[in-house]
CSV table of C-alpha atoms in Angstrom, one decimal:
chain,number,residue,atom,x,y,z
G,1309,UNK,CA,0.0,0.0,0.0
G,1310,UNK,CA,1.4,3.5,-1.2
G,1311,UNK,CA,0.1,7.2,-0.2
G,1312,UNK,CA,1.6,10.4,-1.0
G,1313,UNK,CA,4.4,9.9,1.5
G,1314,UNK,CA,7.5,8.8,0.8
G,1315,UNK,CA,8.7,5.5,2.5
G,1316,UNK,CA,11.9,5.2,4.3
G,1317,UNK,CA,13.8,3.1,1.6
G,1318,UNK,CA,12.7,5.7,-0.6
G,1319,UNK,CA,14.4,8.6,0.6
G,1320,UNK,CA,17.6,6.8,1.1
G,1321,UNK,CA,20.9,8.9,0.4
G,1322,UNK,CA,18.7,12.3,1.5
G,1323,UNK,CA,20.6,12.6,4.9
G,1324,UNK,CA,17.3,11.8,6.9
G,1325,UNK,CA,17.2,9.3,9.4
G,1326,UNK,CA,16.4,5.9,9.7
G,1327,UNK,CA,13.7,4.3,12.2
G,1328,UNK,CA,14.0,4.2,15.8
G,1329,UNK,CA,17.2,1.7,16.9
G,1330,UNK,CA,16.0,-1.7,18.1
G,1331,UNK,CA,17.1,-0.7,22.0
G,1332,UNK,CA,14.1,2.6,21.2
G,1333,UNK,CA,11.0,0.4,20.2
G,1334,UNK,CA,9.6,-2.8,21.4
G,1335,UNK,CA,9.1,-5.3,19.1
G,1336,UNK,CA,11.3,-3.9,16.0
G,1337,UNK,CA,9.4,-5.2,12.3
G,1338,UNK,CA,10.7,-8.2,10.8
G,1339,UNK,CA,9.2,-7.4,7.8
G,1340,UNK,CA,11.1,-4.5,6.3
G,1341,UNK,CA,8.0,-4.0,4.0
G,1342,UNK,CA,5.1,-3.9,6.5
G,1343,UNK,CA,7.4,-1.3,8.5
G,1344,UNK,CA,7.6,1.0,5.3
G,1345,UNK,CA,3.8,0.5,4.7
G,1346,UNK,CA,2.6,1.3,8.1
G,1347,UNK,CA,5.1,4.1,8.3
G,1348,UNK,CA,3.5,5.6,5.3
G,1349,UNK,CA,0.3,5.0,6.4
G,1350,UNK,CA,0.7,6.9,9.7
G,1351,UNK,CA,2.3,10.3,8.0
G,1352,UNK,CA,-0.6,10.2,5.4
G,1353,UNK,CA,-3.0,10.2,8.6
G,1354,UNK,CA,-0.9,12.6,9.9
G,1355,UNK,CA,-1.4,15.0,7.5
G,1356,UNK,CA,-5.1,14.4,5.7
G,1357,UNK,CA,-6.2,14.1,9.4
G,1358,UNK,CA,-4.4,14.6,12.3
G,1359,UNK,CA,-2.9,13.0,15.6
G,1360,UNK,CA,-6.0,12.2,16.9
G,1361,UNK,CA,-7.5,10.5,14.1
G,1362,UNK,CA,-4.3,8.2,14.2
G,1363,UNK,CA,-5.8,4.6,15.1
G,1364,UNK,CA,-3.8,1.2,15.3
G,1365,UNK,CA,-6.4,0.0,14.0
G,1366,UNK,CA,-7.1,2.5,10.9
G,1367,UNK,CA,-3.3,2.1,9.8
G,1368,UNK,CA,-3.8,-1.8,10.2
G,1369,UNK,CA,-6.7,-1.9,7.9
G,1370,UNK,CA,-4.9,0.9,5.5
G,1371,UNK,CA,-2.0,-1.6,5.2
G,1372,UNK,CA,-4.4,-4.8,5.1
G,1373,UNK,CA,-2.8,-6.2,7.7
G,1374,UNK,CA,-3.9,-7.8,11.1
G,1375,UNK,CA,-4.5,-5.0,14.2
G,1376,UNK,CA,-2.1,-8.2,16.9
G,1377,UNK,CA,0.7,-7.8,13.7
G,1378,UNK,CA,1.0,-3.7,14.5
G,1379,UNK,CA,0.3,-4.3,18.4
G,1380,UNK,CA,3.2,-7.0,17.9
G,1381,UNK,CA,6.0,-4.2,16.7
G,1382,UNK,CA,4.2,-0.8,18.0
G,1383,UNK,CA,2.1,-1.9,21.7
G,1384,UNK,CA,1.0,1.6,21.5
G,1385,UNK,CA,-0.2,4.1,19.6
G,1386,UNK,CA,2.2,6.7,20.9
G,1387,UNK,CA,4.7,4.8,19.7
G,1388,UNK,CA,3.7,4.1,16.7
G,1389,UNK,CA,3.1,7.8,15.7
G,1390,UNK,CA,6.9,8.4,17.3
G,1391,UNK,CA,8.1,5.9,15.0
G,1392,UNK,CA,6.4,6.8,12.0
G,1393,UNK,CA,7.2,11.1,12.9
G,1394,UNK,CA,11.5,10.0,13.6
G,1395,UNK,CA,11.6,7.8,10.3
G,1396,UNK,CA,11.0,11.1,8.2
G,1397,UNK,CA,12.8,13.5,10.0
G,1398,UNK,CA,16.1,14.9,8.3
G,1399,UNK,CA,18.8,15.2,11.1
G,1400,UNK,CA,21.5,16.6,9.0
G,1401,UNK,CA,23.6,18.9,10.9
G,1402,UNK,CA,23.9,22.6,10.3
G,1403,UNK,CA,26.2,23.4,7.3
G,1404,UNK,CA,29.3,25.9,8.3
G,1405,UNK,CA,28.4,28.6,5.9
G,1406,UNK,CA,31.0,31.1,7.9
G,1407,UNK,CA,28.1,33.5,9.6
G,1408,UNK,CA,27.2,32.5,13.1
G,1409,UNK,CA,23.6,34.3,12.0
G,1410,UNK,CA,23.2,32.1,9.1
G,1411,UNK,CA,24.2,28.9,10.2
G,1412,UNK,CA,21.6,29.3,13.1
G,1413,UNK,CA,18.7,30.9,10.4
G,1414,UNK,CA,19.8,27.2,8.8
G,1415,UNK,CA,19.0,25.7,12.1
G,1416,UNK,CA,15.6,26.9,12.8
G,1417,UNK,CA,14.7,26.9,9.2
G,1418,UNK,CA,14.8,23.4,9.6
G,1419,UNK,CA,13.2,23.3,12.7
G,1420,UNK,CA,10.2,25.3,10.8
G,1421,UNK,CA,10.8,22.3,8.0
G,1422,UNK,CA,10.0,19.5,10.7
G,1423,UNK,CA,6.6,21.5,12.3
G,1424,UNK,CA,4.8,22.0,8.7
G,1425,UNK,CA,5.1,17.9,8.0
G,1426,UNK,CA,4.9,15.4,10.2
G,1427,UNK,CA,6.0,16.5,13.2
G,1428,UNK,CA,3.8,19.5,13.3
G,1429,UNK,CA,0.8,16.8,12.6
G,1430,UNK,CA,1.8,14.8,15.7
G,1431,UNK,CA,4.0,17.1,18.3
G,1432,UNK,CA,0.6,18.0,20.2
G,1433,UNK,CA,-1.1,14.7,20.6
G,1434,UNK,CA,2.4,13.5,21.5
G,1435,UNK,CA,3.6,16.0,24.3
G,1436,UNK,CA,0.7,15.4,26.2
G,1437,UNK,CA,1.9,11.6,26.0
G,1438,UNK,CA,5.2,12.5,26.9
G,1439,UNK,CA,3.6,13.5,30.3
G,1440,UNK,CA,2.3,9.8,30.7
G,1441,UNK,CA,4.9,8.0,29.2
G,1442,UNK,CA,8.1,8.3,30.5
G,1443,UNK,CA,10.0,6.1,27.5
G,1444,UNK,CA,8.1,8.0,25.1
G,1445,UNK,CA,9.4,11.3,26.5
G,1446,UNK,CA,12.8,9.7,26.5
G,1447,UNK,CA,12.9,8.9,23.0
G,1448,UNK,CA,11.7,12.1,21.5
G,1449,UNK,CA,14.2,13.8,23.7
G,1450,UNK,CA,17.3,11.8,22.5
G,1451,UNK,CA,15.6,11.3,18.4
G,1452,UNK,CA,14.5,14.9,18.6
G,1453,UNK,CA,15.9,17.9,20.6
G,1454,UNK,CA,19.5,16.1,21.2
G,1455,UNK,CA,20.6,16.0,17.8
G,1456,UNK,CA,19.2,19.5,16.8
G,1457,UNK,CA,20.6,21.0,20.0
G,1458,UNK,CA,23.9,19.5,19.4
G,1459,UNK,CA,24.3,20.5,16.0
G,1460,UNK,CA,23.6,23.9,16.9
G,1461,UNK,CA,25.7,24.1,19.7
G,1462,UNK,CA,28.8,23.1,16.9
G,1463,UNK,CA,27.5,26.3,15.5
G,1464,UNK,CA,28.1,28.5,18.5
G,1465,UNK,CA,31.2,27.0,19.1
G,1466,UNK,CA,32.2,28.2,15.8
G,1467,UNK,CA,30.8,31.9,16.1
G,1468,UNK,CA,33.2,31.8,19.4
G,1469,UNK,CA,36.0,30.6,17.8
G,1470,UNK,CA,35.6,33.4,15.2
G,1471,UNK,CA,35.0,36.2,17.6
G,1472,UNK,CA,31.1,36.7,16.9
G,1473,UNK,CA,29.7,36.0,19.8
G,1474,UNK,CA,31.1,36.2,23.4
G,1475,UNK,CA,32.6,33.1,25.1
G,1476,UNK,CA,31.0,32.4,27.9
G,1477,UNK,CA,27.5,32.7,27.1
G,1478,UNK,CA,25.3,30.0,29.0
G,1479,UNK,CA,25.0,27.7,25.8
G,1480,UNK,CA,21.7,25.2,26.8
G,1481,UNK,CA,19.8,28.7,27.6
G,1482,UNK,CA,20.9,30.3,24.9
G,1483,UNK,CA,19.8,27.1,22.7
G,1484,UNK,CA,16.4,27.4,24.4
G,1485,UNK,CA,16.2,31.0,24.2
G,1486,UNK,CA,16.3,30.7,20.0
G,1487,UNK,CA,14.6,27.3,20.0
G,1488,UNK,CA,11.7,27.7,22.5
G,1489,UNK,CA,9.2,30.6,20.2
G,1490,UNK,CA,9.1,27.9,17.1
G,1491,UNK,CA,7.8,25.1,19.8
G,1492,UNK,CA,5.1,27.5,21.6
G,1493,UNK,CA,3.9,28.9,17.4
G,1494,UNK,CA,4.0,25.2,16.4
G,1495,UNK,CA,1.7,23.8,19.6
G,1496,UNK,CA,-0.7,26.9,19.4
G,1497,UNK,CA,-1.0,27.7,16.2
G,1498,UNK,CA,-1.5,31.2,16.8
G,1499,UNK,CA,0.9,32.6,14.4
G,1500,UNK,CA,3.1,31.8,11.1
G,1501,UNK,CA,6.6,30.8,11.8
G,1502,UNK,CA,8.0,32.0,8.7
G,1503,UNK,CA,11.3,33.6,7.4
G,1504,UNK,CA,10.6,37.3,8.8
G,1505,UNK,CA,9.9,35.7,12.3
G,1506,UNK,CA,12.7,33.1,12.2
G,1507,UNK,CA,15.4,36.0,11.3
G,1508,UNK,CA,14.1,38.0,14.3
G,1509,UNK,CA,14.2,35.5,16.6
G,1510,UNK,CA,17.8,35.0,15.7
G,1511,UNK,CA,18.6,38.5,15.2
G,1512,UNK,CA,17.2,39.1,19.4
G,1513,UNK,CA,19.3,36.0,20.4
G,1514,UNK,CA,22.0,37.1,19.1
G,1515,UNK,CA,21.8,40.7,20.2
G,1516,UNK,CA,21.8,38.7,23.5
G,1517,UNK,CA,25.4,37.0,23.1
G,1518,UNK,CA,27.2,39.3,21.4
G,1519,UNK,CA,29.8,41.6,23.2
């Protein structure tokens, strides 16, 4: 079964990641064919109706497969989703293009990539999850927020080493200084986040760690 998503062995060679490792998700697919179809299944859910409409056993009849075969690899919806959300997220880290600004424009412009696909579909439903399910919060932590907030703390490091910002700037606050407005716009949905409001969110964080 195909929808309008991409599966993962699809968008091989694009720098995204992979599913979950084994250690993330209980009962890891054997078959690498019903993982790509109920992975496909989930993100076209996502998007023609939303987190909540996301059912074990609406992706298990989308895929014309047996509800115990999904419960099997995914005992939970909330994993499922995560699953489905991590396997079509790109976690390529931030180019060096030689501007502490742009390389951290880079970063949140991806950030504003994730929240209008999947991501945006799910993060909702899933953070109120997160406050139930401590493994689920664990995963999207490490899959999610540690790779981003790594790959932009390279990018500080850089502007340092250049002179552009000052040195000893507390790093994880400012990280959730320039992060945090993109997560509140993409839970609420009370306002765009689009290039005018990403470059002034940088432009204010920066103001903030510059000499």
């Amino acid at each position: 079964m195909r929808g309008n998503v991409q599966s993962p062995s699809e968008r091989k060679g694009d720098g995204k990641t992979g599913p979950l490792r084994q250690r993330d998700m209980r009962g890891r697919p054997k078959d690498g064919r019903i993982d790509e179809d109920v992975v496909v299944a989930v993100l076209n859910l996502l998007k023609a109706k939303g987190y909540r409409h996301v059912t074990i056993e609406r992706v298990a009849k989308t895929v014309h497969r047996a509800r115990t075969s999904l419960y099997r690899r995914w005992p939970s919806k909330r994993q499922l989703v995560a699953y489905a959300v991590l396997s079509s997220l790109n976690a390529a880290p931030i180019a060096d293009s030689g501007s502490i600004r742009e390389d951290l424009i880079s970063a949140v412009e991806a950030l504003r990539r994730a929240f209008a696909g999947p991501l945006g579909q799910a993060l909702p439903g899933l953070v109120a999850d997160m406050a139930h399910d401590a493994e689920l919060a664990r995963i999207i932590r490490d899959e999610v927020l540690v790779p981003r907030r790594s790959s932009i703390k390279r990018a500080i490091s850089r502007g340092v080493d250049r002179g552009e910002i000052r040195g000893d700037i507390p790093i994880d606050s400012f990280i959730d200084l320039l992060t945090a407005p993109f997560y509140f716009r993409a839970l609420f949905g009370h306002a765009r986040i689009n290039r005018p409001f990403i470059e002034t969110i940088v432009d204010c964080a920066l103001r903030a760690a510059r000499r």
